[in-house]
Amino acid sequence: MLTFRFIPYYEIENLSSARRVKKLMDIVKGNSIILLEGRLKAEEEKDLIELTMEEIGPKFKGIELAVIYPEQKNPQFFDKVKHGMIGILLGDRVGFTIIGPANLVKEIKKDPDKVQFFVEEARKKKKSSR
Amino acid sequence: MIDVFKRFVNKLFKDIFRKKRHVKLGLYGPPNAGKTTLANRICQDWLGEDMGKVSNIAHETREIQIKEQIHIKSNGKELSFNLVDTPGIATKIDYEDFMKKGMKEKEAKKRAKEATKGVIDSIKWLDEMDVVIVVLDATEDPYSQVNITIIGNLQARDIPVLLVGNKVDLKKASLKKMQAAFPQYEIVGISAKYGNNVDEFYKALFKVAG
């Protein structure tokens, strides 16, 4: 069974970068797939990868990470201004982030308009847990 | 605001001192994109020797490798740098993947442990770089978040980036897809293994780092 955990942006808004990353890591290590409203800063994504590497062990193989961010192809001048304003007003709330434990989520593919989830087969997992 | 000021001061100091010392040129990217193959190509072209071992199994490079004082010339211009080859950055490492490639369990676990340390080292070294060549496998999905995270962090640090699409000798390679994923960058397609388009690569390197 897959468990998805939705995290609205306000839940991480007032946390420091280190606490944001730690919170997300704790949830993923609890075998849930996170759907986070908005996105982390590039620096926080980097910190999340670093923390993931520190946490890898016999039971935790790492994470799958994808950020879906609406970007228009060849935007006109007024579209750029409009999106710039939205960015200023909403900050990192735009788009959403998916983070899943690698033992459940094999791969997340962006195309970039669609997202595909490839999950580990249950049969294989049962076999390996024997 | 403080961050913006800090970045401005850092950039100013980097620009002042860049000409007085050797530029650190980093090779970054996901595992198996061909970073070490490209490092070997550069070292063979200008030093006549290899830099590191390459393999089809991911995470062959698990430690930072540095080749000092490489001088390259193109169109009457010269560029000197220390080349830093970094372990591939990944979000997951499973020792069972190495066992599937024929490794024994003990060896696979050791490789996985070293690989996680390698990723951490690569990330820590980001701040040390003056210029970065991001090497992507042109046959793979360019929208992978690791690629976006690496490039986003380089952008945030104002580090000049050259984006290279490697393995263009393979049928599946698509520079068009890479360009669509990173429209703000000029992408140089090469085959580091066979030397295709390497002259264009050096020209682009001079543009970014010269």
Short mmCIF file of C-alpha atoms in Angstrom, two decimals:
data_model
loop_
_atom_site.label_atom_id
_atom_site.label_comp_id
_atom_site.label_asym_id
_atom_site.label_seq_id
_atom_site.Cartn_x
_atom_site.Cartn_y
_atom_site.Cartn_z
CA MET A 1 0.00 0.00 0.00
CA LEU A 2 1.25 3.46 -0.85
CA THR A 3 0.71 6.29 1.63
CA PHE A 4 0.69 9.83 0.32
CA ARG A 5 1.16 12.69 2.76
CA PHE A 6 0.09 16.14 1.60
CA ILE A 7 2.04 18.99 3.18
CA PRO A 8 0.62 22.47 2.64
CA TYR A 9 3.26 25.17 2.30
CA TYR A 10 2.26 26.87 5.55
CA GLU A 11 3.48 23.80 7.47
CA ILE A 12 7.08 24.51 6.45
CA GLU A 13 6.87 28.24 5.79
CA ASN A 14 8.22 29.35 9.16
CA LEU A 15 10.76 26.57 9.62
CA SER A 16 14.48 27.10 9.11
CA SER A 17 15.99 25.34 6.08
CA ALA A 18 17.59 22.67 8.28
CA ARG A 19 14.28 21.92 10.03
CA ARG A 20 12.36 21.84 6.74
CA VAL A 21 14.75 19.26 5.31
CA LYS A 22 14.72 17.22 8.55
CA LYS A 23 10.90 17.22 8.66
CA LEU A 24 10.64 15.98 5.08
CA MET A 25 13.31 13.33 5.67
CA ASP A 26 11.52 12.01 8.77
CA ILE A 27 8.27 11.60 6.80
CA VAL A 28 9.97 9.88 3.85
CA LYS A 29 11.84 7.53 6.18
CA GLY A 30 8.45 6.61 7.62
CA ASN A 31 7.68 5.18 4.14
CA SER A 32 5.27 7.89 3.00
CA ILE A 33 5.31 9.71 -0.30
CA ILE A 34 5.26 13.47 0.21
CA LEU A 35 3.21 15.83 -1.91
CA LEU A 36 4.49 19.23 -0.88
CA GLU A 37 2.73 22.39 -1.98
CA GLY A 38 5.37 24.60 -3.59
CA ARG A 39 9.05 23.91 -3.75
CA LEU A 40 12.22 23.98 -1.71
CA LYS A 41 15.00 26.44 -2.44
CA ALA A 42 17.86 25.06 -4.60
CA GLU A 43 20.08 25.13 -1.51
CA GLU A 44 17.50 23.12 0.48
CA GLU A 45 17.18 20.54 -2.31
CA LYS A 46 20.97 20.17 -2.18
CA ASP A 47 20.81 19.79 1.63
CA LEU A 48 18.06 17.17 1.24
CA ILE A 49 20.31 15.13 -1.09
CA GLU A 50 23.20 15.49 1.36
CA LEU A 51 21.06 14.36 4.30
CA THR A 52 19.71 11.48 2.21
CA MET A 53 23.26 10.25 1.60
CA GLU A 54 23.98 10.41 5.33
CA GLU A 55 20.84 8.40 6.12
CA ILE A 56 21.34 5.61 3.55
CA GLY A 57 21.64 2.23 5.23
CA PRO A 58 20.26 -1.32 5.08
CA LYS A 59 16.63 -0.17 5.31
CA PHE A 60 16.78 3.18 3.54
CA LYS A 61 18.04 3.33 -0.06
CA GLY A 62 17.50 7.01 -0.69
CA ILE A 63 14.78 9.11 -2.28
CA GLU A 64 13.11 9.91 -5.56
CA LEU A 65 12.51 13.61 -6.01
CA ALA A 66 10.58 15.65 -8.58
CA VAL A 67 9.49 19.27 -8.67
CA ILE A 68 6.60 20.25 -10.90
CA TYR A 69 6.85 23.92 -11.66
CA PRO A 70 4.59 25.66 -14.17
CA GLU A 71 6.71 27.29 -16.86
CA GLN A 72 5.36 28.64 -20.10
CA LYS A 73 7.19 27.91 -23.33
CA ASN A 74 8.19 31.13 -25.14
CA PRO A 75 6.28 33.49 -22.84
CA GLN A 76 5.28 36.94 -24.11
CA PHE A 77 6.42 40.07 -22.25
CA PHE A 78 3.16 40.48 -20.28
CA ASP A 79 3.17 36.78 -19.33
CA LYS A 80 6.68 37.22 -17.95
CA VAL A 81 5.57 40.24 -15.91
CA LYS A 82 2.46 38.39 -14.68
CA HIS A 83 4.47 35.33 -13.64
CA GLY A 84 7.08 37.58 -12.04
CA MET A 85 4.35 39.21 -9.93
CA ILE A 86 2.91 35.81 -8.96
CA GLY A 87 6.40 34.73 -7.96
CA ILE A 88 6.86 37.81 -5.76
CA LEU A 89 3.45 37.36 -4.11
CA LEU A 90 3.48 33.58 -3.64
CA GLY A 91 7.22 32.93 -3.39
CA ASP A 92 8.01 29.23 -3.33
CA ARG A 93 4.34 28.20 -3.07
CA VAL A 94 4.01 27.79 -6.83
CA GLY A 95 4.12 24.23 -8.17
CA PHE A 96 4.53 21.14 -6.05
CA THR A 97 7.23 18.73 -4.96
CA ILE A 98 7.06 14.95 -4.80
CA ILE A 99 9.48 13.09 -2.56
CA GLY A 100 9.27 9.33 -2.14
CA PRO A 101 11.45 6.68 -0.51
CA ALA A 102 13.44 4.83 -3.18
CA ASN A 103 12.42 1.43 -1.80
CA LEU A 104 8.82 2.27 -2.83
CA VAL A 105 9.21 4.69 -5.72
CA LYS A 106 11.53 3.34 -8.38
CA GLU A 107 11.44 6.40 -10.61
CA ILE A 108 9.50 9.62 -11.14
CA LYS A 109 9.53 10.81 -14.74
CA LYS A 110 8.55 14.30 -15.87
CA ASP A 111 7.82 14.81 -19.52
CA PRO A 112 7.53 17.80 -18.50
CA ASP A 113 3.72 18.15 -18.70
CA LYS A 114 2.93 14.77 -17.20
CA VAL A 115 4.35 12.91 -14.20
CA GLN A 116 4.84 9.16 -14.22
CA PHE A 117 5.39 7.10 -11.09
CA PHE A 118 7.21 3.81 -11.33
CA VAL A 119 6.78 1.83 -8.14
CA GLU A 120 8.58 -1.25 -6.85
CA GLU A 121 6.68 -4.50 -7.39
CA ALA A 122 5.18 -5.93 -4.20
CA ARG A 123 6.14 -9.46 -5.22
CA LYS A 124 9.79 -8.50 -5.45
CA LYS A 125 9.63 -6.79 -2.08
CA LYS A 126 8.09 -9.88 -0.43
CA LYS A 127 10.82 -12.06 -1.93
CA SER A 128 13.59 -9.82 -0.66
CA SER A 129 12.11 -9.58 2.84
CA ARG A 130 12.23 -13.37 3.35
CA MET B 1 19.16 41.03 1.22
CA ILE B 2 22.20 39.92 3.26
CA ASP B 3 22.51 36.87 0.98
CA VAL B 4 22.50 39.08 -2.12
CA PHE B 5 25.23 41.28 -0.58
CA LYS B 6 27.30 38.23 0.44
CA ARG B 7 27.03 36.79 -3.08
CA PHE B 8 28.06 40.14 -4.59
CA VAL B 9 31.15 40.36 -2.34
CA ASN B 10 32.08 36.70 -3.03
CA LYS B 11 31.76 37.23 -6.78
CA LEU B 12 33.82 40.42 -6.62
CA PHE B 13 36.63 38.65 -4.75
CA LYS B 14 36.46 35.66 -7.08
CA ASP B 15 36.70 37.92 -10.14
CA ILE B 16 39.65 39.84 -8.67
CA PHE B 17 41.62 36.76 -7.71
CA ARG B 18 40.61 34.46 -10.58
CA LYS B 19 43.31 35.88 -12.86
CA LYS B 20 46.00 35.54 -10.19
CA ARG B 21 45.58 31.87 -9.42
CA HIS B 22 44.51 28.72 -11.18
CA VAL B 23 40.82 28.53 -11.92
CA LYS B 24 39.11 25.50 -10.40
CA LEU B 25 37.12 23.86 -13.19
CA GLY B 26 34.68 21.28 -11.84
CA LEU B 27 33.02 18.41 -13.68
CA TYR B 28 29.57 17.78 -12.21
CA GLY B 29 26.61 15.64 -13.16
CA PRO B 30 24.71 12.45 -12.39
CA PRO B 31 26.53 9.09 -12.24
CA ASN B 32 27.60 7.50 -15.53
CA ALA B 33 27.13 10.68 -17.58
CA GLY B 34 30.76 10.53 -18.71
CA LYS B 35 32.47 13.07 -16.43
CA THR B 36 35.65 11.01 -16.04
CA THR B 37 35.65 10.10 -19.74
CA LEU B 38 35.58 13.83 -20.52
CA ALA B 39 38.26 14.50 -17.87
CA ASN B 40 40.41 11.82 -19.53
CA ARG B 41 39.77 13.37 -22.94
CA ILE B 42 40.89 16.83 -21.70
CA CYS B 43 43.94 15.37 -19.92
CA GLN B 44 44.91 13.25 -22.93
CA ASP B 45 44.55 16.25 -25.27
CA TRP B 46 46.68 18.61 -23.16
CA LEU B 47 48.81 16.46 -20.83
CA GLY B 48 49.01 13.17 -22.71
CA GLU B 49 47.78 11.13 -19.75
CA ASP B 50 44.51 9.87 -18.21
CA MET B 51 42.86 11.29 -15.11
CA GLY B 52 40.80 8.40 -13.76
CA LYS B 53 39.33 4.97 -14.33
CA VAL B 54 36.03 4.64 -16.19
CA SER B 55 33.49 1.83 -16.00
CA ASN B 56 29.96 0.93 -17.08
CA ILE B 57 28.98 0.42 -13.44
CA ALA B 58 27.73 3.62 -11.81
CA HIS B 59 29.76 5.39 -9.11
CA GLU B 60 33.17 4.35 -10.44
CA THR B 61 34.48 7.75 -9.28
CA ARG B 62 33.88 7.89 -5.54
CA GLU B 63 36.50 10.43 -4.55
CA ILE B 64 37.24 13.94 -5.74
CA GLN B 65 40.13 13.83 -8.22
CA ILE B 66 42.21 16.85 -9.13
CA LYS B 67 44.59 17.35 -12.01
CA GLU B 68 46.56 20.53 -11.53
CA GLN B 69 47.83 23.09 -14.01
CA ILE B 70 46.21 22.16 -17.29
CA HIS B 71 46.93 24.74 -20.00
CA ILE B 72 44.75 24.71 -23.08
CA LYS B 73 44.99 26.81 -26.24
CA SER B 74 42.37 27.68 -28.84
CA ASN B 75 42.38 30.41 -31.51
CA GLY B 76 45.42 32.13 -29.99
CA LYS B 77 43.88 32.23 -26.51
CA GLU B 78 45.18 30.36 -23.47
CA LEU B 79 43.39 29.06 -20.42
CA SER B 80 44.95 27.51 -17.31
CA PHE B 81 42.96 25.59 -14.73
CA ASN B 82 42.95 22.84 -12.15
CA LEU B 83 40.49 20.18 -13.27
CA VAL B 84 38.30 18.70 -10.53
CA ASP B 85 36.48 15.47 -11.39
CA THR B 86 33.66 14.80 -8.91
CA PRO B 87 31.64 11.68 -8.03
CA GLY B 88 28.21 11.62 -9.68
CA ILE B 89 25.39 13.17 -7.66
CA ALA B 90 22.44 10.86 -6.99
CA THR B 91 19.44 10.79 -4.65
CA LYS B 92 19.58 7.03 -4.08
CA ILE B 93 22.25 4.35 -3.85
CA ASP B 94 21.32 0.69 -3.54
CA TYR B 95 24.09 -1.88 -3.14
CA GLU B 96 21.81 -4.47 -4.80
CA ASP B 97 22.16 -2.51 -8.07
CA PHE B 98 25.90 -3.21 -7.98
CA MET B 99 25.24 -6.90 -7.26
CA LYS B 100 23.08 -7.01 -10.41
CA LYS B 101 26.22 -5.95 -12.30
CA GLY B 102 28.07 -8.97 -10.95
CA MET B 103 29.62 -7.72 -7.72
CA LYS B 104 29.77 -9.79 -4.55
CA GLU B 105 27.61 -8.54 -1.66
CA LYS B 106 30.53 -7.36 0.48
CA GLU B 107 32.13 -5.47 -2.40
CA ALA B 108 28.76 -3.97 -3.44
CA LYS B 109 28.06 -2.73 0.11
CA LYS B 110 31.52 -1.18 0.31
CA ARG B 111 31.03 0.54 -3.04
CA ALA B 112 27.60 1.86 -1.94
CA LYS B 113 29.07 3.28 1.27
CA GLU B 114 31.92 4.96 -0.59
CA ALA B 115 29.47 6.28 -3.19
CA THR B 116 27.30 8.01 -0.54
CA LYS B 117 30.40 9.70 0.86
CA GLY B 118 31.40 10.67 -2.68
CA VAL B 119 28.06 12.41 -3.29
CA ILE B 120 28.44 14.37 -0.03
CA ASP B 121 31.98 15.41 -1.04
CA SER B 122 30.78 16.54 -4.48
CA ILE B 123 28.12 18.70 -2.88
CA LYS B 124 30.56 20.20 -0.37
CA TRP B 125 33.01 21.07 -3.16
CA LEU B 126 30.40 23.10 -5.08
CA ASP B 127 31.41 26.26 -3.18
CA GLU B 128 35.06 25.81 -4.18
CA MET B 129 34.45 25.94 -7.93
CA ASP B 130 35.11 28.91 -10.21
CA VAL B 131 33.60 27.37 -13.35
CA VAL B 132 31.59 24.15 -13.74
CA ILE B 133 31.02 21.85 -16.68
CA VAL B 134 27.75 20.01 -16.10
CA VAL B 135 27.96 16.73 -17.99
CA LEU B 136 24.65 15.07 -18.82
CA ASP B 137 24.04 11.83 -20.67
CA ALA B 138 22.19 13.00 -23.81
CA THR B 139 20.42 9.63 -24.06
CA GLU B 140 18.82 10.03 -20.62
CA ASP B 141 15.87 12.10 -19.35
CA PRO B 142 17.22 15.66 -18.88
CA TYR B 143 14.34 16.61 -16.53
CA SER B 144 15.77 14.53 -13.69
CA GLN B 145 15.64 16.61 -10.51
CA VAL B 146 19.32 15.97 -9.76
CA ASN B 147 20.25 17.88 -12.94
CA ILE B 148 17.91 20.73 -12.04
CA THR B 149 19.21 20.86 -8.45
CA ILE B 150 22.87 20.96 -9.54
CA ILE B 151 22.23 23.73 -12.06
CA GLY B 152 19.98 25.65 -9.63
CA ASN B 153 22.71 25.63 -6.99
CA LEU B 154 25.34 26.80 -9.47
CA GLN B 155 23.02 29.61 -10.58
CA ALA B 156 22.41 30.62 -6.96
CA ARG B 157 26.20 30.88 -6.45
CA ASP B 158 26.78 32.80 -9.70
CA ILE B 159 29.19 30.12 -10.91
CA PRO B 160 29.55 30.10 -14.72
CA VAL B 161 28.20 26.88 -16.23
CA LEU B 162 28.93 25.03 -19.45
CA LEU B 163 26.29 22.42 -20.18
CA VAL B 164 27.55 19.39 -22.10
CA GLY B 165 25.37 16.68 -23.64
CA ASN B 166 27.59 13.62 -23.78
CA LYS B 167 27.23 10.35 -25.74
CA VAL B 168 25.94 11.99 -28.95
CA ASP B 169 27.44 9.05 -30.84
CA LEU B 170 24.50 6.97 -29.57
CA LYS B 171 21.23 6.88 -31.57
CA LYS B 172 19.06 7.65 -28.55
CA ALA B 173 20.87 10.93 -27.82
CA SER B 174 18.66 14.04 -28.01
CA LEU B 175 20.21 17.48 -27.61
CA LYS B 176 16.83 18.95 -28.58
CA LYS B 177 15.27 17.53 -25.42
CA MET B 178 18.16 18.86 -23.33
CA GLN B 179 17.81 22.29 -24.89
CA ALA B 180 14.08 22.27 -24.10
CA ALA B 181 14.84 21.40 -20.47
CA PHE B 182 17.50 24.11 -20.08
CA PRO B 183 16.62 26.86 -22.57
CA GLN B 184 18.76 29.44 -20.75
CA TYR B 185 21.98 27.57 -21.65
CA GLU B 186 23.84 26.88 -24.84
CA ILE B 187 24.43 23.13 -24.97
CA VAL B 188 27.47 21.51 -26.54
CA GLY B 189 26.92 17.96 -27.75
CA ILE B 190 30.00 15.74 -27.64
CA SER B 191 31.15 12.18 -27.50
CA ALA B 192 33.89 12.25 -24.88
CA LYS B 193 34.64 8.60 -25.67
CA TYR B 194 35.22 9.05 -29.40
CA GLY B 195 36.19 12.74 -29.44
CA ASN B 196 33.24 13.96 -31.56
CA ASN B 197 32.82 17.76 -31.52
CA VAL B 198 35.56 18.29 -28.94
CA ASP B 199 36.83 21.43 -30.75
CA GLU B 200 33.39 23.02 -30.27
CA PHE B 201 33.57 22.02 -26.62
CA TYR B 202 36.90 23.83 -26.13
CA LYS B 203 35.55 26.93 -27.92
CA ALA B 204 32.52 26.95 -25.60
CA LEU B 205 34.80 26.43 -22.58
CA PHE B 206 36.80 29.54 -23.53
CA LYS B 207 33.54 31.49 -23.81
CA VAL B 208 32.46 30.49 -20.30
CA ALA B 209 35.81 30.40 -18.46
CA GLY B 210 38.16 32.54 -20.54
#
